[in-house]
Short mmCIF file of C-alpha atoms and ligand atoms in Angstrom, two decimals:
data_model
loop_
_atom_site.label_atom_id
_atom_site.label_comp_id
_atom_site.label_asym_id
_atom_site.label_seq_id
_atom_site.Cartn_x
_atom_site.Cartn_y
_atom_site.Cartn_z
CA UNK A 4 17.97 -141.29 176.87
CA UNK A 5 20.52 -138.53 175.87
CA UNK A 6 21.03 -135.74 178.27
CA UNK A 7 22.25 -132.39 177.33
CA UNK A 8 26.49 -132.10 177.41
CA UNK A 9 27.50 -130.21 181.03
CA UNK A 10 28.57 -126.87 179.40
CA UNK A 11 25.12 -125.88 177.57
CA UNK A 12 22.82 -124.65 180.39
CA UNK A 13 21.87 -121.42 178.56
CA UNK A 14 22.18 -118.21 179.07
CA UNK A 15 22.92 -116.77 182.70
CA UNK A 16 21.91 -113.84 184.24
CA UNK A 17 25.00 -111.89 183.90
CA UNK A 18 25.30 -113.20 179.82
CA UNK A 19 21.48 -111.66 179.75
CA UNK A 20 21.99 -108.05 181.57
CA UNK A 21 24.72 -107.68 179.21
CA UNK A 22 22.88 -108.43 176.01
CA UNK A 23 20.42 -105.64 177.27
CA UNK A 24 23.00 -103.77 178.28
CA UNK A 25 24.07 -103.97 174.60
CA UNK A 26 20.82 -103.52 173.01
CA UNK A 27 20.30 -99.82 175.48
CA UNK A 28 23.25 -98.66 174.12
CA UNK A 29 22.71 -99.19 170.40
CA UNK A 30 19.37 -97.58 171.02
CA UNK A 31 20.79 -94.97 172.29
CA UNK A 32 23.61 -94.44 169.67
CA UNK A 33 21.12 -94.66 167.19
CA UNK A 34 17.61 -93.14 168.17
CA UNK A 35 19.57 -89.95 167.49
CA UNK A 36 20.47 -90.95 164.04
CA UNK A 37 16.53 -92.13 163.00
CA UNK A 38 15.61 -88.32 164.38
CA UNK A 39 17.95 -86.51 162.67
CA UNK A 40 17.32 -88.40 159.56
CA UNK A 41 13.59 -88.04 160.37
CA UNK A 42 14.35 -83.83 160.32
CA UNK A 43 16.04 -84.31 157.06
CA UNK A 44 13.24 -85.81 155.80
CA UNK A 45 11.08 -82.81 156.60
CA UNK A 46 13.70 -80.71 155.63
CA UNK A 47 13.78 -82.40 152.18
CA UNK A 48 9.64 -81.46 151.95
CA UNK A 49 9.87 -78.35 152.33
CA UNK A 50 12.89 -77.87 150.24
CA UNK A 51 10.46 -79.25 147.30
CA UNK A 52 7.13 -77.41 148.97
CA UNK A 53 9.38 -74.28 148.71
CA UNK A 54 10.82 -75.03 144.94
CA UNK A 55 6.89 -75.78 143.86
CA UNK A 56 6.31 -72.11 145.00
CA UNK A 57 8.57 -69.96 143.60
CA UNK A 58 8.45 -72.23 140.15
CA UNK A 59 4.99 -71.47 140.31
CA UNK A 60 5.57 -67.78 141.10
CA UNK A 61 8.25 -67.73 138.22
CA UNK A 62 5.26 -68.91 135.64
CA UNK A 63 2.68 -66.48 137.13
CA UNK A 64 5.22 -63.77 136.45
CA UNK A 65 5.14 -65.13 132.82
CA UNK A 66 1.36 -64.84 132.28
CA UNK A 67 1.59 -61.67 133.55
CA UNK A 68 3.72 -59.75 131.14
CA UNK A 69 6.60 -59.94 133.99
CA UNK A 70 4.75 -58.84 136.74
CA UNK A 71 5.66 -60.67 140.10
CA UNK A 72 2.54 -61.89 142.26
CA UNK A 73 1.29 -59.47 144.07
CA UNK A 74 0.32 -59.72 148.05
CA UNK A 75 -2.96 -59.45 149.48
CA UNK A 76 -3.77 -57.07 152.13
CA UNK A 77 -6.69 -58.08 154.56
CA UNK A 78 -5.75 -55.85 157.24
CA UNK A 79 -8.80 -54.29 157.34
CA UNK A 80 -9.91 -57.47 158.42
CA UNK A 81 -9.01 -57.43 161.97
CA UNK A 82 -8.78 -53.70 163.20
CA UNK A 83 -5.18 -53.12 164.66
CA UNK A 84 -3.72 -56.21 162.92
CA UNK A 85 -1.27 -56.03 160.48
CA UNK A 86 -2.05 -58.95 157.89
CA UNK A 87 -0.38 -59.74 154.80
CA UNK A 88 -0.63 -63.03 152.95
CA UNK A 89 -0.58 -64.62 149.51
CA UNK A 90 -1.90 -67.78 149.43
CA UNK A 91 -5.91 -67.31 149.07
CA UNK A 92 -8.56 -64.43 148.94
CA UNK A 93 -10.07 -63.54 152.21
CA UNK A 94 -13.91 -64.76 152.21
CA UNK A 95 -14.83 -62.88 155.15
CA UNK A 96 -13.97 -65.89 157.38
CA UNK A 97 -11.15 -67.22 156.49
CA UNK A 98 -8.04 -67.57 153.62
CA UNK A 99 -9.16 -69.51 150.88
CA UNK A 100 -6.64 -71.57 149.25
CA UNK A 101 -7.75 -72.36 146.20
CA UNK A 102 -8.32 -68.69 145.25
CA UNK A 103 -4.80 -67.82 145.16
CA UNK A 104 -2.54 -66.56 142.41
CA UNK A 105 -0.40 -69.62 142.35
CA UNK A 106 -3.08 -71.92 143.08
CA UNK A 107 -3.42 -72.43 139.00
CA UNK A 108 -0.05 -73.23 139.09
CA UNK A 109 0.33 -75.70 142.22
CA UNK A 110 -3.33 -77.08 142.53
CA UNK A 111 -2.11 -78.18 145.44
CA UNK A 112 -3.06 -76.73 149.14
CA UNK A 113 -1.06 -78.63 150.75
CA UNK A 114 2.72 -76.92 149.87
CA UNK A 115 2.18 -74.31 152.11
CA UNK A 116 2.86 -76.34 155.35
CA UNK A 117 6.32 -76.85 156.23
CA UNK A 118 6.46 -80.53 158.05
CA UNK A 119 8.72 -79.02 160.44
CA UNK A 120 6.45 -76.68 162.21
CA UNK A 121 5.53 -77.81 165.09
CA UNK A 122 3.64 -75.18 166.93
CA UNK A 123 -0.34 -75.22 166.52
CA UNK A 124 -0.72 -73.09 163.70
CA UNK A 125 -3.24 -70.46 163.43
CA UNK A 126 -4.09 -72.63 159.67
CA UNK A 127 -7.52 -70.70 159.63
CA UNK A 128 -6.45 -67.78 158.26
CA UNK A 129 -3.28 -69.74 156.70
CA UNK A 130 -0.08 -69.00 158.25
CA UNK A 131 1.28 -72.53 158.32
CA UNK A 132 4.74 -71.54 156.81
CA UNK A 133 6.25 -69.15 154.30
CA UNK A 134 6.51 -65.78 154.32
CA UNK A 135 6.31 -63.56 150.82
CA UNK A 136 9.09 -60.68 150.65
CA UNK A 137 5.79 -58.54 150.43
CA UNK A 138 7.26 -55.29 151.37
CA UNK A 139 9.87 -55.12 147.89
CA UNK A 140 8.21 -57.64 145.39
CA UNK A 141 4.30 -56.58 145.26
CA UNK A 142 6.25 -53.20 146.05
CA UNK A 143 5.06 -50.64 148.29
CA UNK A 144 5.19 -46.79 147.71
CA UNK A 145 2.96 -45.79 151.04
CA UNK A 146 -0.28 -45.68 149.19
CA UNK A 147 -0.56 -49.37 148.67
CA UNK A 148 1.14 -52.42 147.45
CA UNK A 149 2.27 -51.99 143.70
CA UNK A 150 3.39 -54.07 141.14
CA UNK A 151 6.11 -54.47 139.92
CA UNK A 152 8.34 -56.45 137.08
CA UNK A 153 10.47 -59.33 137.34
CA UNK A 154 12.97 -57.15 135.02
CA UNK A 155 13.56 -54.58 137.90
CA UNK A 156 15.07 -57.37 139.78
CA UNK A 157 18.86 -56.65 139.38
CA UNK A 158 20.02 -59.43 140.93
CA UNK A 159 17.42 -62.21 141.52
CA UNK A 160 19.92 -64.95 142.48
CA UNK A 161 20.11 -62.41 145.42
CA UNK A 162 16.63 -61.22 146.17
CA UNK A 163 14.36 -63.37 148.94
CA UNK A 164 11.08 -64.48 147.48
CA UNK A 165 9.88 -66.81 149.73
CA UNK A 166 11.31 -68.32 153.17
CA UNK A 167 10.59 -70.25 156.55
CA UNK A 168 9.01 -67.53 158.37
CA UNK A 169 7.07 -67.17 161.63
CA UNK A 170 6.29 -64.34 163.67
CA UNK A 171 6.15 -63.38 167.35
CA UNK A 172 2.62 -61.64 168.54
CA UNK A 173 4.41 -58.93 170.57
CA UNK A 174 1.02 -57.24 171.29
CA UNK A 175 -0.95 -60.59 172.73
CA UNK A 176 -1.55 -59.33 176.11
CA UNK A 177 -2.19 -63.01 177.30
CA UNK A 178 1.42 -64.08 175.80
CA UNK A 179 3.54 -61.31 174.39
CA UNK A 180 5.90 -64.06 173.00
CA UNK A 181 3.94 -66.38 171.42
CA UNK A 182 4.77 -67.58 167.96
CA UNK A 183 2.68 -67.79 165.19
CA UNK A 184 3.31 -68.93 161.11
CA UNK A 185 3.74 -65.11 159.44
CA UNK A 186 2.97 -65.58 155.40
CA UNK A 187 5.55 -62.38 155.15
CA UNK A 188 8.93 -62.19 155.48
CA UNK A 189 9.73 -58.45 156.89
CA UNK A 190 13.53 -57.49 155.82
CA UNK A 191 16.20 -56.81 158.64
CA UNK A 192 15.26 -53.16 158.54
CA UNK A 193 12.10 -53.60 159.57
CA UNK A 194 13.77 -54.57 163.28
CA UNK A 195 11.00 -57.68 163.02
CA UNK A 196 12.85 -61.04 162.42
CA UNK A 197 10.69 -63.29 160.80
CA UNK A 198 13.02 -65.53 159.28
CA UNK A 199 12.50 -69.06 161.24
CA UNK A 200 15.46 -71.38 161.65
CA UNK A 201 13.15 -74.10 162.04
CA UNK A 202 14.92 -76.93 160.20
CA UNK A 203 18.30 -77.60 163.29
CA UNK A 204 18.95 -73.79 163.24
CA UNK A 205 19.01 -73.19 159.58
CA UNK A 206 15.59 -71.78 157.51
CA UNK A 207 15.25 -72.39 153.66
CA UNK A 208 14.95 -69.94 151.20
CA UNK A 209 13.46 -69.60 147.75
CA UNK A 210 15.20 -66.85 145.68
CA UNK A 211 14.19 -64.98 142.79
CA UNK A 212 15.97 -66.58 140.04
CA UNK A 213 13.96 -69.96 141.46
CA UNK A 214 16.55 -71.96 143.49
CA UNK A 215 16.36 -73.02 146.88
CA UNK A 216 19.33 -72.67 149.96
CA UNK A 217 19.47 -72.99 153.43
CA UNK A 218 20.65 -69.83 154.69
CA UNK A 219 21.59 -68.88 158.95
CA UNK A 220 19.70 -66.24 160.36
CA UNK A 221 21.53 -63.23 161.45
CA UNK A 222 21.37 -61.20 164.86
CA UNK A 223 21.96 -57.66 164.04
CA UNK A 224 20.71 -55.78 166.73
CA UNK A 225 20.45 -55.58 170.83
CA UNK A 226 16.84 -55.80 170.78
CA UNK A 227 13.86 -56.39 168.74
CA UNK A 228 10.87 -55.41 167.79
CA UNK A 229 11.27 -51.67 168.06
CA UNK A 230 13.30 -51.85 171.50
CA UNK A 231 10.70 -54.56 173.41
CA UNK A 232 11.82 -57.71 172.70
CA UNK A 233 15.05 -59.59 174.09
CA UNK A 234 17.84 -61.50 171.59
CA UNK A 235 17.31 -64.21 174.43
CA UNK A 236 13.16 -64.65 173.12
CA UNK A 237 13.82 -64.11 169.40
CA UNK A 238 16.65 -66.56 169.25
CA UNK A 239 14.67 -69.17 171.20
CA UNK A 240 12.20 -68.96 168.74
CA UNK A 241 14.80 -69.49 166.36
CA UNK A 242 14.13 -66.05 164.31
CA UNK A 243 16.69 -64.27 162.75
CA UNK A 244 17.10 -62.06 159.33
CA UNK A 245 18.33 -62.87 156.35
CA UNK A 246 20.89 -60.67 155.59
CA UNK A 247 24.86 -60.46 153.62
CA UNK A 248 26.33 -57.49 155.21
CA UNK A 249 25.46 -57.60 159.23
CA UNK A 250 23.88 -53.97 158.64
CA UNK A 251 20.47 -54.60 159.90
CA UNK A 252 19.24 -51.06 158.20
CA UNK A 253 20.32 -52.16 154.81
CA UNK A 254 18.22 -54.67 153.07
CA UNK A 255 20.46 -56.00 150.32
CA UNK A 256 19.18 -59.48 150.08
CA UNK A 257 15.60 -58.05 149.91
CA UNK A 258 15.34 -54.92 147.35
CA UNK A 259 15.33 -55.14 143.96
CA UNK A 260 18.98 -53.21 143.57
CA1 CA B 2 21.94 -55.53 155.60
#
């Protein structure tokens, strides 16, 4: 009968805890890797959810003699609540997707939910994700929002259309922090950052000339929301504004100039 040679007697214990040992630490070099590649993943989806909008926006401006989409206002809806959106009529119950003015030009639902929004979104009345620069581009002269033409836009490779955007409910009593999906963006001189940083501290953008960026969000003042809130709570929601020249009453990246 053969018998095995003296020097193969298989692994040992020490050979064994250091083959684990091994294995741990590639994990952990690369569990990092699979997550960040798993955020640029999401990133990449809402890049294209983001480009299907404002291409979308850019035709609806075409069928329109130049006229930009406007916003709808449903706050009369909720008395006390400020509520702007753009993507669906209100039915008296909730936002209805498919009656929206780009939904002839998406017939798709789905491209308003960025991946990388984790918070339970308040989807009934559909702020999953992007906000609509509603004050400048549906216009608004105090009595109401307004048209107005693509051709007043001096600079569209310059003017926010659509971005990440979330909001923090200031005036929920239970929670004065929490965060909701906002479907406006407000500009920095509103003092109400709702630009969300949500994909590793950056936010996309949509622009009005139709391309997409990843922009930073800017801290311009000491406080927020008219003197209530703390930098501390709106940077650990990750909101910022968008803005070129750190003057947070000037809203160059936003009006049509
Ligand atoms: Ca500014």
């Amino acid at each position: 009968m053969m018998s095995l040679p003296e020097n193969r007697k298989g692994f040992t214990l020490i050979e064994l805890l250091v083959v684990i040992a091994i294995i741990a630490i590639l994990a952990a070099i690369l569990f990092p890797v699979f997550a960040q590649a798993r955020k640029k993943a999401r990133q990449a989806t809402c890049t294209s959810n983001l480009k299907q909008i404002i291409t979308a926006w850019l035709m609806y401006a075409q069928d329109y003699d130049e006229m930009v989409m406007p916003a709808y206002d449903y706050s009369g809806a909720i008395p006390g609540y400020e509520w702007i959106g753009w993507w669906g009529g209100y039915d008296g119950a909730r936002i209805v997707p498919n009656t929206s003015y780009l939904y002839p030009y998406t017939r798709h639902e789905g491209i308003k939910a960025c991946p990388s929004w984790e918070n339970p979104p308040n989807s009934w009345w559909g702020v999953t994700g992007y906000g609509y620069n509603w004050f400048y581009f549906p216009g608004n002269d105090g009595s109401g929002l307004q048209a107005v033409s693509l051709a007043a836009v001096r600079t569209p490779a310059e003017t926010v259309a659509f971005c990440d955007a979330a909001r923090i409910m200031y005036y929920n009593p239970a929670d004065p922090t929490f965060l909701e999906g906002s479907a406006y963006i407000q500009p920095p001189s509103f003092d109400y950052p709702s630009f969300h940083a949500r994909h590793n501290g950056t936010g996309l953008v949509a622009w009005a000339d139709g391309h997409v960026k990843v922009e930073k969000p800017k801290i311009m003042r000491s406080v927020y929301l008219w003197g209530s809130t703390s930098v501390d709570i709106v940077t650990g929601h990750h909101l910022g504004d968008i803005d070129r020249d750190g003057d947070p009453n000037t809203d160059e990246l936003f009006d049509l100039q």
